[in-house]
Amino acid sequence: MKIQVNGIADLAAAAQTFVENMGDETVYAFYGEMGAGKTTFINALTRALGVEDDIVNSPSFSIVNEYRSDTTAELIYHFDLYRIESLDEAMDIGIEDYFDSGALCLLEWPERISEMLPDDTVPVTITVNDDDSRTITVGDE
């Protein structure tokens, strides 16, 4: 599936489309260059999932942030793995326990731990287009 985002005004609708097309998978790996909009889209995505807390920020310094949907009470984990330097470091934070929890896991910079990703991880690639719009590709296309 491809979702076109022409600007900030399109984010809520793009996130809603994403949510409506989610399957039973719980681990989503967000790929894209620095500044592509991974955190911004995950912010819109958590809103579409019912998180009404203050703005969702990249968990750059804490590695993982936990949110709870106000509509479904579902747990959502948002990881920023940019500063992870080894698989051992990921193991130390118990990342496999998060994956096995059944909670939704949204990962930025998943390539840092690619060997640890579950087989059913859904890749999500955010591409910056020449006109500064974004194309969000969900799954292997």
The first five atom37 places (N, CA, C, CB, O) and aatype in JSON, in Angstrom:
{
  "aatype": [12, 11, 9, 5, 19, 2, 7, 9, 0, 3, 10, 0, 0, 0, 0, 5, 16, 13, 19, 6, 2, 12, 7, 3, 6, 16, 19, 18, 0, 13, 18, 7, 6, 12, 7, 0, 7, 11, 16, 16, 13, 9, 2, 0, 10, 16, 1, 0, 10, 7, 19, 6, 3, 3, 9, 19, 2, 15, 14, 15, 13, 15, 9, 19, 2, 6, 18, 1, 15, 3, 16, 16, 0, 6, 10, 9, 18, 8, 13, 3, 10, 18, 1, 9, 6, 15, 10, 3, 6, 0, 12, 3, 9, 7, 9, 6, 3, 18, 13, 3, 15, 7, 0, 10, 4, 10, 10, 6, 17, 14, 6, 1, 9, 15, 6, 12, 10, 14, 3, 3, 16, 19, 14, 19, 16, 9, 16, 19, 2, 3, 3, 3, 15, 1, 16, 9, 16, 19, 7, 3, 6],
  "atom_mask": [
    [1, 1, 1, 1, 1],
    [1, 1, 1, 1, 1],
    [1, 1, 1, 1, 1],
    [1, 1, 1, 1, 1],
    [1, 1, 1, 1, 1],
    [1, 1, 1, 1, 1],
    [1, 1, 1, 0, 1],
    [1, 1, 1, 1, 1],
    [1, 1, 1, 1, 1],
    [1, 1, 1, 1, 1],
    [1, 1, 1, 1, 1],
    [1, 1, 1, 1, 1],
    [1, 1, 1, 1, 1],
    [1, 1, 1, 1, 1],
    [1, 1, 1, 1, 1],
    [1, 1, 1, 1, 1],
    [1, 1, 1, 1, 1],
    [1, 1, 1, 1, 1],
    [1, 1, 1, 1, 1],
    [1, 1, 1, 1, 1],
    [1, 1, 1, 1, 1],
    [1, 1, 1, 1, 1],
    [1, 1, 1, 0, 1],
    [1, 1, 1, 1, 1],
    [1, 1, 1, 1, 1],
    [1, 1, 1, 1, 1],
    [1, 1, 1, 1, 1],
    [1, 1, 1, 1, 1],
    [1, 1, 1, 1, 1],
    [1, 1, 1, 1, 1],
    [1, 1, 1, 1, 1],
    [1, 1, 1, 0, 1],
    [1, 1, 1, 1, 1],
    [1, 1, 1, 1, 1],
    [1, 1, 1, 0, 1],
    [1, 1, 1, 1, 1],
    [1, 1, 1, 0, 1],
    [1, 1, 1, 1, 1],
    [1, 1, 1, 1, 1],
    [1, 1, 1, 1, 1],
    [1, 1, 1, 1, 1],
    [1, 1, 1, 1, 1],
    [1, 1, 1, 1, 1],
    [1, 1, 1, 1, 1],
    [1, 1, 1, 1, 1],
    [1, 1, 1, 1, 1],
    [1, 1, 1, 1, 1],
    [1, 1, 1, 1, 1],
    [1, 1, 1, 1, 1],
    [1, 1, 1, 0, 1],
    [1, 1, 1, 1, 1],
    [1, 1, 1, 1, 1],
    [1, 1, 1, 1, 1],
    [1, 1, 1, 1, 1],
    [1, 1, 1, 1, 1],
    [1, 1, 1, 1, 1],
    [1, 1, 1, 1, 1],
    [1, 1, 1, 1, 1],
    [1, 1, 1, 1, 1],
    [1, 1, 1, 1, 1],
    [1, 1, 1, 1, 1],
    [1, 1, 1, 1, 1],
    [1, 1, 1, 1, 1],
    [1, 1, 1, 1, 1],
    [1, 1, 1, 1, 1],
    [1, 1, 1, 1, 1],
    [1, 1, 1, 1, 1],
    [1, 1, 1, 1, 1],
    [1, 1, 1, 1, 1],
    [1, 1, 1, 1, 1],
    [1, 1, 1, 1, 1],
    [1, 1, 1, 1, 1],
    [1, 1, 1, 1, 1],
    [1, 1, 1, 1, 1],
    [1, 1, 1, 1, 1],
    [1, 1, 1, 1, 1],
    [1, 1, 1, 1, 1],
    [1, 1, 1, 1, 1],
    [1, 1, 1, 1, 1],
    [1, 1, 1, 1, 1],
    [1, 1, 1, 1, 1],
    [1, 1, 1, 1, 1],
    [1, 1, 1, 1, 1],
    [1, 1, 1, 1, 1],
    [1, 1, 1, 1, 1],
    [1, 1, 1, 1, 1],
    [1, 1, 1, 1, 1],
    [1, 1, 1, 1, 1],
    [1, 1, 1, 1, 1],
    [1, 1, 1, 1, 1],
    [1, 1, 1, 1, 1],
    [1, 1, 1, 1, 1],
    [1, 1, 1, 1, 1],
    [1, 1, 1, 0, 1],
    [1, 1, 1, 1, 1],
    [1, 1, 1, 1, 1],
    [1, 1, 1, 1, 1],
    [1, 1, 1, 1, 1],
    [1, 1, 1, 1, 1],
    [1, 1, 1, 1, 1],
    [1, 1, 1, 1, 1],
    [1, 1, 1, 0, 1],
    [1, 1, 1, 1, 1],
    [1, 1, 1, 1, 1],
    [1, 1, 1, 1, 1],
    [1, 1, 1, 1, 1],
    [1, 1, 1, 1, 1],
    [1, 1, 1, 1, 1],
    [1, 1, 1, 1, 1],
    [1, 1, 1, 1, 1],
    [1, 1, 1, 1, 1],
    [1, 1, 1, 1, 1],
    [1, 1, 1, 1, 1],
    [1, 1, 1, 1, 1],
    [1, 1, 1, 1, 1],
    [1, 1, 1, 1, 1],
    [1, 1, 1, 1, 1],
    [1, 1, 1, 1, 1],
    [1, 1, 1, 1, 1],
    [1, 1, 1, 1, 1],
    [1, 1, 1, 1, 1],
    [1, 1, 1, 1, 1],
    [1, 1, 1, 1, 1],
    [1, 1, 1, 1, 1],
    [1, 1, 1, 1, 1],
    [1, 1, 1, 1, 1],
    [1, 1, 1, 1, 1],
    [1, 1, 1, 1, 1],
    [1, 1, 1, 1, 1],
    [1, 1, 1, 1, 1],
    [1, 1, 1, 1, 1],
    [1, 1, 1, 1, 1],
    [1, 1, 1, 1, 1],
    [1, 1, 1, 1, 1],
    [1, 1, 1, 1, 1],
    [1, 1, 1, 1, 1],
    [1, 1, 1, 1, 1],
    [1, 1, 1, 1, 1],
    [1, 1, 1, 0, 1],
    [1, 1, 1, 1, 1],
    [1, 1, 1, 1, 1]
  ],
  "atom_positions": [
    [[0.85, -1.18, 0.0], [0.0, 0.0, 0.0], [0.89, 1.23, 0.0], [-0.96, 0.0, 1.22], [1.91, 1.27, 0.68]],
    [[0.5, 2.23, -0.76], [1.2, 3.51, -0.78], [0.22, 4.6, -0.35], [1.78, 3.82, -2.2], [-0.93, 4.63, -0.78]],
    [[0.71, 5.49, 0.51], [-0.08, 6.63, 0.97], [0.69, 7.89, 0.62], [-0.37, 6.54, 2.52], [1.86, 8.03, 0.99]],
    [[0.04, 8.8, -0.09], [0.68, 10.06, -0.48], [0.37, 11.13, 0.56], [0.21, 10.5, -1.89], [-0.79, 11.3, 0.94]],
    [[1.38, 11.84, 1.0], [1.21, 12.94, 1.95], [1.81, 14.19, 1.31], [1.89, 12.63, 3.35], [3.03, 14.31, 1.19]],
    [[0.95, 15.11, 0.9], [1.42, 16.31, 0.22], [1.82, 17.42, 1.18], [0.36, 16.82, -0.71], [2.53, 18.35, 0.79]],
    [[1.39, 17.33, 2.42], [1.74, 18.34, 3.42], [1.16, 17.96, 4.77], [0.0, 0.0, 0.0], [0.48, 16.95, 4.91]],
    [[1.45, 18.79, 5.76], [1.0, 18.54, 7.13], [-0.51, 18.33, 7.19], [1.41, 19.72, 8.04], [-0.99, 17.52, 7.98]],
    [[-1.26, 19.06, 6.37], [-2.72, 18.96, 6.39], [-3.21, 17.55, 6.02], [-3.33, 19.98, 5.43], [-4.34, 17.19, 6.35]],
    [[-2.37, 16.77, 5.34], [-2.76, 15.41, 4.93], [-2.46, 14.35, 5.97], [-2.05, 15.06, 3.65], [-2.88, 13.2, 5.83]],
    [[-1.72, 14.72, 7.04], [-1.24, 13.71, 7.98], [-2.35, 12.93, 8.68], [-0.39, 14.36, 9.0], [-2.28, 11.7, 8.77]],
    [[-3.36, 13.61, 9.17], [-4.43, 12.92, 9.91], [-5.13, 11.89, 9.02], [-5.46, 13.93, 10.46], [-5.38, 10.77, 9.45]],
    [[-5.43, 12.27, 7.79], [-6.1, 11.34, 6.87], [-5.17, 10.2, 6.49], [-6.56, 12.09, 5.6], [-5.61, 9.05, 6.38]],
    [[-3.88, 10.49, 6.3], [-2.91, 9.44, 5.98], [-2.8, 8.45, 7.13], [-1.54, 10.05, 5.66], [-2.76, 7.23, 6.91]],
    [[-2.75, 8.96, 8.35], [-2.66, 8.09, 9.52], [-3.92, 7.24, 9.66], [-2.44, 8.93, 10.8], [-3.83, 6.06, 10.0]],
    [[-5.07, 7.82, 9.4], [-6.32, 7.07, 9.49], [-6.35, 5.95, 8.45], [-7.53, 8.01, 9.29], [-6.78, 4.84, 8.75]],
    [[-5.9, 6.25, 7.24], [-5.81, 5.22, 6.19], [-4.88, 4.1, 6.63], [-5.32, 5.83, 4.86], [-5.19, 2.92, 6.44]],
    [[-3.75, 4.46, 7.22], [-2.79, 3.48, 7.71], [-3.46, 2.57, 8.74], [-1.56, 4.17, 8.33], [-3.37, 1.34, 8.65]],
    [[-4.13, 3.17, 9.73], [-4.79, 2.42, 10.81], [-5.86, 1.48, 10.24], [-5.42, 3.38, 11.84], [-5.95, 0.32, 10.65]],
    [[-6.64, 1.98, 9.3], [-7.72, 1.17, 8.72], [-7.19, -0.05, 7.96], [-8.56, 2.02, 7.79], [-7.92, -1.01, 7.74]],
    [[-5.93, 0.0, 7.56], [-5.35, -1.09, 6.79], [-4.36, -1.94, 7.58], [-4.66, -0.54, 5.58], [-3.69, -2.81, 7.02]],
    [[-4.28, -1.69, 8.88], [-3.39, -2.5, 9.72], [-4.0, -3.89, 9.88], [-3.17, -1.82, 11.11], [-5.21, -4.04, 10.03]],
    [[-3.13, -4.89, 9.85], [-3.58, -6.25, 10.08], [-3.38, -6.6, 11.55], [0.0, 0.0, 0.0], [-3.48, -5.75, 12.43]],
    [[-3.1, -7.86, 11.78], [-2.88, -8.34, 13.14], [-1.44, -8.16, 13.61], [-3.26, -9.8, 13.22], [-1.13, -8.4, 14.77]],
    [[-0.57, -7.74, 12.72], [0.83, -7.56, 13.09], [0.94, -6.45, 14.14], [1.69, -7.22, 11.83], [0.14, -5.52, 14.17]],
    [[1.96, -6.57, 14.99], [2.12, -5.58, 16.06], [3.44, -4.81, 15.97], [2.03, -6.26, 17.4], [3.61, -3.83, 16.69]],
    [[4.37, -5.24, 15.12], [5.66, -4.55, 15.02], [5.75, -3.89, 13.64], [6.85, -5.55, 15.24], [5.67, -4.55, 12.61]],
    [[5.91, -2.57, 13.67], [6.02, -1.77, 12.45], [7.36, -1.05, 12.46], [4.84, -0.75, 12.33], [7.66, -0.29, 13.39]],
    [[8.18, -1.29, 11.43], [9.52, -0.74, 11.32], [9.52, 0.42, 10.33], [10.53, -1.83, 10.89], [9.29, 0.22, 9.13]],
    [[9.77, 1.63, 10.82], [9.72, 2.84, 10.0], [11.11, 3.2, 9.49], [9.12, 4.01, 10.79], [12.01, 3.48, 10.27]],
    [[11.26, 3.17, 8.17], [12.52, 3.49, 7.52], [12.39, 4.83, 6.81], [12.93, 2.37, 6.52], [11.31, 5.19, 6.33]],
    [[13.48, 5.56, 6.75], [13.51, 6.83, 6.04], [14.71, 7.62, 6.49], [0.0, 0.0, 0.0], [15.22, 7.44, 7.6]],
    [[15.15, 8.5, 5.63], [16.32, 9.32, 5.96], [16.0, 10.25, 7.12], [16.78, 10.13, 4.73], [14.84, 10.47, 7.46]],
    [[17.03, 10.79, 7.73], [16.87, 11.78, 8.79], [16.03, 12.94, 8.24], [18.26, 12.28, 9.32], [16.34, 13.48, 7.18]],
    [[15.0, 13.31, 8.97], [14.14, 14.42, 8.54], [13.03, 14.02, 7.59], [0.0, 0.0, 0.0], [12.3, 14.89, 7.1]],
    [[12.88, 12.75, 7.32], [11.84, 12.29, 6.38], [10.44, 12.44, 6.97], [12.07, 10.84, 5.98], [9.46, 12.53, 6.23]],
    [[10.35, 12.45, 8.3], [9.04, 12.62, 8.93], [8.56, 11.4, 9.69], [0.0, 0.0, 0.0], [7.36, 11.24, 9.92]],
    [[9.47, 10.54, 10.08], [9.08, 9.33, 10.81], [8.37, 9.68, 12.11], [10.31, 8.45, 11.1], [7.27, 9.19, 12.37]],
    [[8.98, 10.53, 12.92], [8.37, 10.92, 14.2], [7.06, 11.66, 13.98], [9.33, 11.78, 15.02], [6.09, 11.44, 14.7]],
    [[7.03, 12.53, 13.0], [5.82, 13.3, 12.7], [4.67, 12.37, 12.31], [6.08, 14.32, 11.58], [3.53, 12.55, 12.75]],
    [[4.98, 11.38, 11.47], [3.92, 10.45, 11.06], [3.49, 9.57, 12.23], [4.39, 9.58, 9.88], [2.3, 9.31, 12.4]],
    [[4.44, 9.11, 13.03], [4.08, 8.29, 14.19], [3.23, 9.1, 15.16], [5.35, 7.77, 14.9], [2.33, 8.54, 15.79]],
    [[3.5, 10.39, 15.29], [2.66, 11.26, 16.11], [1.22, 11.24, 15.59], [3.21, 12.71, 16.11], [0.29, 11.05, 16.37]],
    [[1.04, 11.42, 14.29], [-0.3, 11.39, 13.68], [-0.92, 10.01, 13.83], [-0.23, 11.79, 12.19], [-2.12, 9.88, 14.06]],
    [[-0.11, 8.98, 13.71], [-0.59, 7.61, 13.83], [-1.1, 7.31, 15.24], [0.53, 6.63, 13.46], [-2.16, 6.71, 15.4]],
    [[-0.37, 7.73, 16.25], [-0.82, 7.49, 17.63], [-2.1, 8.26, 17.92], [0.28, 7.88, 18.63], [-2.96, 7.79, 18.66]],
    [[-2.23, 9.45, 17.34], [-3.49, 10.2, 17.5], [-4.65, 9.43, 16.88], [-3.38, 11.6, 16.85], [-5.72, 9.33, 17.47]],
    [[-4.42, 8.87, 15.68], [-5.46, 8.09, 15.0], [-5.81, 6.84, 15.81], [-5.01, 7.71, 13.58], [-6.92, 6.31, 15.7]],
    [[-4.87, 6.37, 16.6], [-5.1, 5.19, 17.44], [-5.72, 5.54, 18.8], [-3.81, 4.45, 17.65], [-5.98, 4.66, 19.61]],
    [[-5.94, 6.84, 19.03], [-6.64, 7.25, 20.25], [-5.78, 7.79, 21.37], [0.0, 0.0, 0.0], [-6.27, 7.97, 22.48]],
    [[-4.5, 8.06, 21.11], [-3.64, 8.66, 22.14], [-3.92, 10.16, 22.16], [-2.11, 8.36, 21.87], [-3.76, 10.84, 21.14]],
    [[-4.33, 10.65, 23.31], [-4.68, 12.07, 23.4], [-3.76, 12.84, 24.34], [-6.1, 12.21, 23.87], [-4.05, 13.99, 24.68]],
    [[-2.65, 12.22, 24.76], [-1.68, 12.91, 25.6], [-1.08, 14.08, 24.83], [-0.57, 11.95, 26.07], [-1.4, 14.31, 23.67]],
    [[-0.2, 14.81, 25.51], [0.54, 15.86, 24.83], [1.23, 15.26, 23.61], [1.57, 16.53, 25.77], [1.29, 14.04, 23.45]],
    [[1.74, 16.11, 22.78], [2.34, 15.67, 21.52], [3.33, 14.54, 21.74], [3.02, 16.84, 20.82], [4.12, 14.56, 22.69]],
    [[3.28, 13.59, 20.87], [4.18, 12.44, 20.92], [5.52, 12.9, 20.37], [3.6, 11.22, 20.11], [5.6, 13.45, 19.28]],
    [[6.57, 12.66, 21.14], [7.9, 13.06, 20.71], [8.74, 11.83, 20.45], [8.57, 13.94, 21.76], [8.45, 10.73, 20.92]],
    [[9.8, 12.04, 19.68], [10.73, 10.95, 19.47], [11.39, 10.62, 20.8], [11.79, 11.32, 18.4], [11.83, 11.52, 21.52]],
    [[11.45, 9.35, 21.14], [12.06, 8.95, 22.41], [13.58, 8.87, 22.32], [11.51, 7.62, 22.87], [14.18, 7.95, 22.86]],
    [[14.2, 9.84, 21.64], [15.63, 9.79, 21.34], [16.51, 9.49, 22.54], [16.05, 11.08, 20.73], [17.46, 8.73, 22.44]],
    [[16.2, 10.09, 23.67], [17.08, 9.92, 24.81], [16.62, 8.81, 25.75], [17.18, 11.21, 25.57], [17.42, 8.3, 26.52]],
    [[15.36, 8.44, 25.69], [14.88, 7.35, 26.53], [14.78, 6.04, 25.76], [13.53, 7.71, 27.11], [14.52, 5.0, 26.36]],
    [[14.97, 6.06, 24.47], [14.9, 4.94, 23.54], [13.47, 4.47, 23.3], [15.73, 3.79, 24.05], [13.1, 4.18, 22.16]],
    [[12.65, 4.4, 24.36], [11.27, 3.94, 24.16], [10.32, 4.81, 24.99], [11.12, 2.44, 24.54], [10.6, 5.11, 26.14]],
    [[9.21, 5.19, 24.38], [8.13, 5.86, 25.08], [6.92, 4.95, 25.04], [7.81, 7.26, 24.44], [6.71, 4.21, 24.08]],
    [[6.13, 5.01, 26.1], [4.92, 4.19, 26.2], [3.71, 5.11, 26.18], [4.94, 3.31, 27.48], [3.68, 6.12, 26.89]],
    [[2.73, 4.76, 25.38], [1.48, 5.5, 25.3], [0.33, 4.53, 25.49], [1.34, 6.26, 23.93], [0.48, 3.32, 25.28]],
    [[-0.79, 5.05, 25.9], [-1.98, 4.23, 26.03], [-3.11, 4.93, 25.27], [-2.37, 4.0, 27.54], [-3.35, 6.12, 25.44]],
    [[-3.79, 4.17, 24.43], [-4.91, 4.71, 23.68], [-6.04, 5.06, 24.65], [-5.4, 3.71, 22.61], [-6.41, 4.24, 25.49]],
    [[-6.56, 6.24, 24.53], [-7.68, 6.66, 25.38], [-8.99, 6.03, 24.93], [-7.8, 8.18, 25.36], [-9.97, 6.02, 25.68]],
    [[-9.02, 5.49, 23.71], [-10.27, 4.88, 23.22], [-10.28, 3.37, 23.4], [-10.46, 5.22, 21.76], [-11.35, 2.79, 23.63]],
    [[-9.12, 2.71, 23.3], [-9.1, 1.25, 23.4], [-8.31, 0.75, 24.6], [-8.51, 0.67, 22.13], [-8.34, -0.45, 24.9]],
    [[-7.61, 1.62, 25.3], [-6.73, 1.28, 26.43], [-5.55, 0.42, 25.99], [-7.53, 0.55, 27.52], [-4.85, -0.15, 26.83]],
    [[-5.33, 0.32, 24.7], [-4.24, -0.47, 24.15], [-2.9, 0.23, 24.38], [-4.46, -0.71, 22.66], [-2.8, 1.45, 24.28]],
    [[-1.87, -0.56, 24.7], [-0.52, -0.02, 24.87], [0.15, 0.14, 23.51], [0.33, -0.92, 25.79], [-0.01, -0.69, 22.62]],
    [[0.91, 1.22, 23.39], [1.68, 1.48, 22.17], [3.08, 1.86, 22.62], [1.01, 2.62, 21.28], [3.26, 2.75, 23.45]],
    [[4.08, 1.19, 22.05], [5.48, 1.51, 22.34], [6.09, 2.15, 21.11], [6.27, 0.24, 22.75], [5.96, 1.65, 19.99]],
    [[6.77, 3.28, 21.34], [7.42, 4.02, 20.26], [8.92, 4.02, 20.55], [6.86, 5.5, 20.15], [9.37, 4.59, 21.55]],
    [[9.69, 3.4, 19.68], [11.13, 3.27, 19.85], [11.87, 4.18, 18.89], [11.57, 1.82, 19.64], [11.49, 4.31, 17.73]],
    [[12.94, 4.8, 19.38], [13.9, 5.49, 18.52], [15.22, 4.78, 18.76], [13.97, 7.05, 18.83], [15.86, 4.99, 19.79]],
    [[15.63, 3.97, 17.82], [16.81, 3.13, 17.98], [18.07, 3.76, 17.4], [16.58, 1.8, 17.32], [19.1, 3.09, 17.27]],
    [[18.0, 5.04, 17.06], [19.13, 5.72, 16.43], [20.41, 5.61, 17.25], [18.79, 7.18, 16.19], [21.5, 5.44, 16.7]],
    [[20.27, 5.71, 18.57], [21.45, 5.71, 19.43], [21.86, 4.31, 19.92], [21.19, 6.59, 20.61], [22.83, 4.17, 20.67]],
    [[21.13, 3.29, 19.5], [21.51, 1.92, 19.85], [22.78, 1.58, 19.06], [20.34, 0.89, 19.54], [22.82, 1.74, 17.84]],
    [[23.79, 1.11, 19.75], [25.05, 0.84, 19.07], [25.35, -0.64, 18.91], [26.16, 1.48, 19.81], [26.3, -1.01, 18.22]],
    [[24.54, -1.5, 19.55], [24.8, -2.93, 19.4], [23.52, -3.7, 19.72], [25.96, -3.39, 20.33], [22.59, -3.19, 20.34]],
    [[23.5, -4.94, 19.27], [22.37, -5.81, 19.58], [22.31, -6.07, 21.08], [22.47, -7.14, 18.8], [21.23, -6.22, 21.65]],
    [[23.47, -6.14, 21.72], [23.49, -6.34, 23.17], [22.78, -5.2, 23.9], [24.94, -6.46, 23.68], [22.07, -5.42, 24.88]],
    [[22.97, -3.99, 23.41], [22.3, -2.83, 24.01], [20.78, -2.96, 23.87], [22.79, -1.52, 23.36], [20.03, -2.63, 24.79]],
    [[20.33, -3.43, 22.72], [18.89, -3.65, 22.51], [18.38, -4.75, 23.43], [18.6, -4.01, 21.03], [17.28, -4.65, 23.98]],
    [[19.18, -5.79, 23.6], [18.8, -6.88, 24.51], [18.7, -6.36, 25.95], [19.83, -8.04, 24.43], [17.82, -6.78, 26.7]],
    [[19.59, -5.45, 26.31], [19.6, -4.9, 27.67], [18.32, -4.15, 28.0], [20.8, -3.98, 27.85], [17.9, -4.12, 29.16]],
    [[17.7, -3.53, 26.99], [16.44, -2.82, 27.27], [15.24, -3.76, 27.17], [16.26, -1.64, 26.29], [14.1, -3.35, 27.39]],
    [[15.51, -5.01, 26.84], [14.44, -6.0, 26.79], [13.57, -5.89, 25.55], [0.0, 0.0, 0.0], [12.36, -6.14, 25.61]],
    [[14.16, -5.5, 24.44], [13.36, -5.23, 23.25], [12.54, -6.45, 22.8], [14.26, -4.78, 22.12], [11.42, -6.29, 22.31]],
    [[13.08, -7.63, 22.96], [12.32, -8.82, 22.55], [11.07, -9.0, 23.42], [13.2, -10.07, 22.63], [10.06, -9.51, 22.94]],
    [[11.15, -8.59, 24.69], [9.97, -8.66, 25.55], [8.88, -7.72, 25.05], [10.34, -8.32, 27.01], [7.69, -8.06, 25.1]],
    [[9.27, -6.55, 24.57], [8.29, -5.62, 23.99], [7.64, -6.26, 22.76], [8.97, -4.27, 23.6], [6.42, -6.21, 22.61]],
    [[8.45, -6.85, 21.9], [7.93, -7.48, 20.69], [6.95, -8.61, 21.02], [9.08, -8.01, 19.83], [5.95, -8.8, 20.32]],
    [[7.25, -9.36, 22.07], [6.43, -10.49, 22.47], [5.21, -10.1, 23.31], [7.26, -11.47, 23.23], [4.38, -10.96, 23.62]],
    [[5.1, -8.83, 23.67], [4.04, -8.4, 24.59], [2.66, -8.36, 23.95], [4.37, -7.04, 25.12], [1.65, -8.37, 24.66]],
    [[2.6, -8.32, 22.63], [1.32, -8.19, 21.95], [0.89, -6.74, 21.78], [0.0, 0.0, 0.0], [-0.1, -6.46, 21.12]],
    [[1.66, -5.83, 22.38], [1.38, -4.4, 22.23], [1.92, -3.92, 20.88], [2.01, -3.57, 23.41], [2.81, -4.54, 20.3]],
    [[1.37, -2.83, 20.4], [1.83, -2.24, 19.15], [3.21, -1.62, 19.37], [0.82, -1.18, 18.64], [3.39, -0.83, 20.3]],
    [[4.17, -1.96, 18.52], [5.53, -1.44, 18.61], [5.84, -0.7, 17.31], [6.56, -2.58, 18.86], [5.8, -1.28, 16.23]],
    [[6.16, 0.58, 17.43], [6.48, 1.44, 16.3], [7.96, 1.8, 16.42], [5.56, 2.72, 16.26], [8.35, 2.47, 17.38]],
    [[8.78, 1.37, 15.46], [10.22, 1.51, 15.57], [10.79, 2.48, 14.54], [10.89, 0.16, 15.42], [10.57, 2.32, 13.34]],
    [[11.51, 3.47, 15.02], [12.31, 4.32, 14.14], [13.73, 3.78, 14.15], [12.27, 5.84, 14.59], [14.21, 3.33, 15.19]],
    [[14.41, 3.8, 13.01], [15.77, 3.31, 12.82], [15.87, 1.81, 13.13], [16.74, 4.09, 13.72], [16.79, 1.39, 13.82]],
    [[14.94, 1.01, 12.62], [14.95, -0.43, 12.89], [16.17, -1.15, 12.3], [13.69, -1.06, 12.36], [16.51, -2.25, 12.73]],
    [[16.81, -0.53, 11.32], [17.98, -1.17, 10.7], [19.1, -1.4, 11.72], [18.49, -0.32, 9.54], [20.0, -2.2, 11.47]],
    [[19.05, -0.69, 12.85], [20.06, -0.87, 13.91], [19.95, -2.25, 14.57], [19.92, 0.22, 14.99], [20.92, -2.75, 15.13]],
    [[18.76, -2.86, 14.49], [18.55, -4.16, 15.13], [17.88, -5.14, 14.16], [17.69, -3.99, 16.41], [17.12, -6.01, 14.59]],
    [[18.17, -5.01, 12.9], [17.46, -5.81, 11.89], [17.49, -7.31, 12.18], [18.06, -5.56, 10.52], [16.52, -8.01, 11.87]],
    [[18.57, -7.8, 12.77], [18.67, -9.23, 13.06], [17.67, -9.67, 14.13], [20.08, -9.57, 13.52], [17.37, -10.86, 14.23]],
    [[17.15, -8.73, 14.92], [16.25, -9.06, 16.02], [14.78, -8.88, 15.68], [16.59, -8.22, 17.21], [13.91, -9.26, 16.47]],
    [[14.49, -8.29, 14.54], [13.1, -8.01, 14.2], [12.32, -9.31, 13.98], [13.02, -7.13, 12.94], [12.82, -10.24, 13.34]],
    [[11.1, -9.38, 14.52], [10.28, -10.58, 14.28], [10.01, -10.76, 12.79], [8.93, -10.48, 15.05], [10.02, -9.8, 12.02]],
    [[9.77, -12.0, 12.39], [9.54, -12.31, 10.98], [8.34, -11.58, 10.39], [9.35, -13.8, 10.81], [8.31, -11.29, 9.2]],
    [[7.34, -11.29, 11.24], [6.13, -10.63, 10.73], [6.16, -9.11, 10.87], [4.92, -11.17, 11.46], [5.12, -8.45, 10.8]],
    [[7.36, -8.55, 11.07], [7.5, -7.09, 11.14], [7.05, -6.47, 9.83], [8.97, -6.69, 11.47], [7.41, -6.95, 8.75]],
    [[6.26, -5.41, 9.92], [5.78, -4.71, 8.73], [6.72, -3.53, 8.44], [4.3, -4.21, 8.93], [6.82, -2.61, 9.26]],
    [[7.39, -3.56, 7.29], [8.25, -2.42, 6.94], [7.4, -1.25, 6.44], [9.29, -2.82, 5.88], [6.45, -1.43, 5.67]],
    [[7.76, -0.06, 6.9], [7.08, 1.16, 6.47], [8.19, 2.13, 6.04], [6.16, 1.78, 7.62], [9.02, 2.54, 6.86]],
    [[8.19, 2.5, 4.77], [9.23, 3.39, 4.26], [8.63, 4.74, 3.93], [9.92, 2.78, 3.02], [7.64, 4.84, 3.2]],
    [[9.25, 5.79, 4.47], [8.82, 7.16, 4.17], [9.86, 7.77, 3.25], [8.64, 8.01, 5.48], [11.02, 7.93, 3.61]],
    [[9.42, 8.09, 2.05], [10.3, 8.65, 1.03], [9.98, 10.13, 0.83], [10.16, 7.88, -0.31], [8.81, 10.5, 0.7]],
    [[11.01, 10.95, 0.81], [10.85, 12.38, 0.53], [10.94, 12.54, -0.99], [11.93, 13.26, 1.28], [11.95, 12.19, -1.6]],
    [[9.88, 13.08, -1.58], [9.83, 13.29, -3.02], [10.45, 14.62, -3.4], [8.39, 13.21, -3.51], [10.67, 15.48, -2.54]],
    [[10.72, 14.81, -4.68], [11.35, 16.05, -5.17], [10.57, 17.3, -4.82], [11.53, 15.98, -6.66], [11.15, 18.36, -4.61]],
    [[9.23, 17.19, -4.74], [8.39, 18.34, -4.42], [8.19, 18.51, -2.91], [7.04, 18.21, -5.11], [7.34, 19.3, -2.48]],
    [[8.96, 17.77, -2.11], [8.93, 17.79, -0.64], [7.7, 17.09, -0.06], [8.97, 19.21, -0.15], [7.5, 17.12, 1.15]],
    [[6.88, 16.46, -0.91], [5.8, 15.61, -0.4], [6.43, 14.31, 0.09], [4.69, 15.34, -1.5], [7.63, 14.09, -0.11]],
    [[5.64, 13.45, 0.71], [6.14, 12.18, 1.2], [5.28, 11.05, 0.64], [6.14, 12.14, 2.74], [4.07, 11.2, 0.45]],
    [[5.91, 9.94, 0.37], [5.21, 8.72, 0.02], [5.5, 7.7, 1.1], [5.64, 8.18, -1.4], [6.66, 7.4, 1.4]],
    [[4.44, 7.18, 1.7], [4.57, 6.18, 2.75], [4.21, 4.83, 2.12], [3.65, 6.5, 4.0], [3.09, 4.61, 1.67]],
    [[5.19, 3.94, 2.09], [4.99, 2.62, 1.52], [4.93, 1.62, 2.67], [6.14, 2.26, 0.5], [5.87, 1.5, 3.46]],
    [[3.81, 0.91, 2.75], [3.58, -0.05, 3.83], [3.71, -1.45, 3.24], [2.19, 0.16, 4.51], [3.03, -1.79, 2.27]],
    [[4.57, -2.26, 3.83], [4.79, -3.61, 3.34], [5.88, -3.63, 2.29], [0.0, 0.0, 0.0], [6.46, -2.6, 1.94]],
    [[6.15, -4.8, 1.8], [7.19, -4.98, 0.78], [6.59, -4.76, -0.59], [7.84, -6.39, 0.88], [5.88, -5.63, -1.11]],
    [[6.85, -3.64, -1.17], [6.34, -3.36, -2.53], [7.48, -3.18, -3.49], [5.44, -2.11, -2.55], [7.26, -2.94, -4.68]]
  ]
}
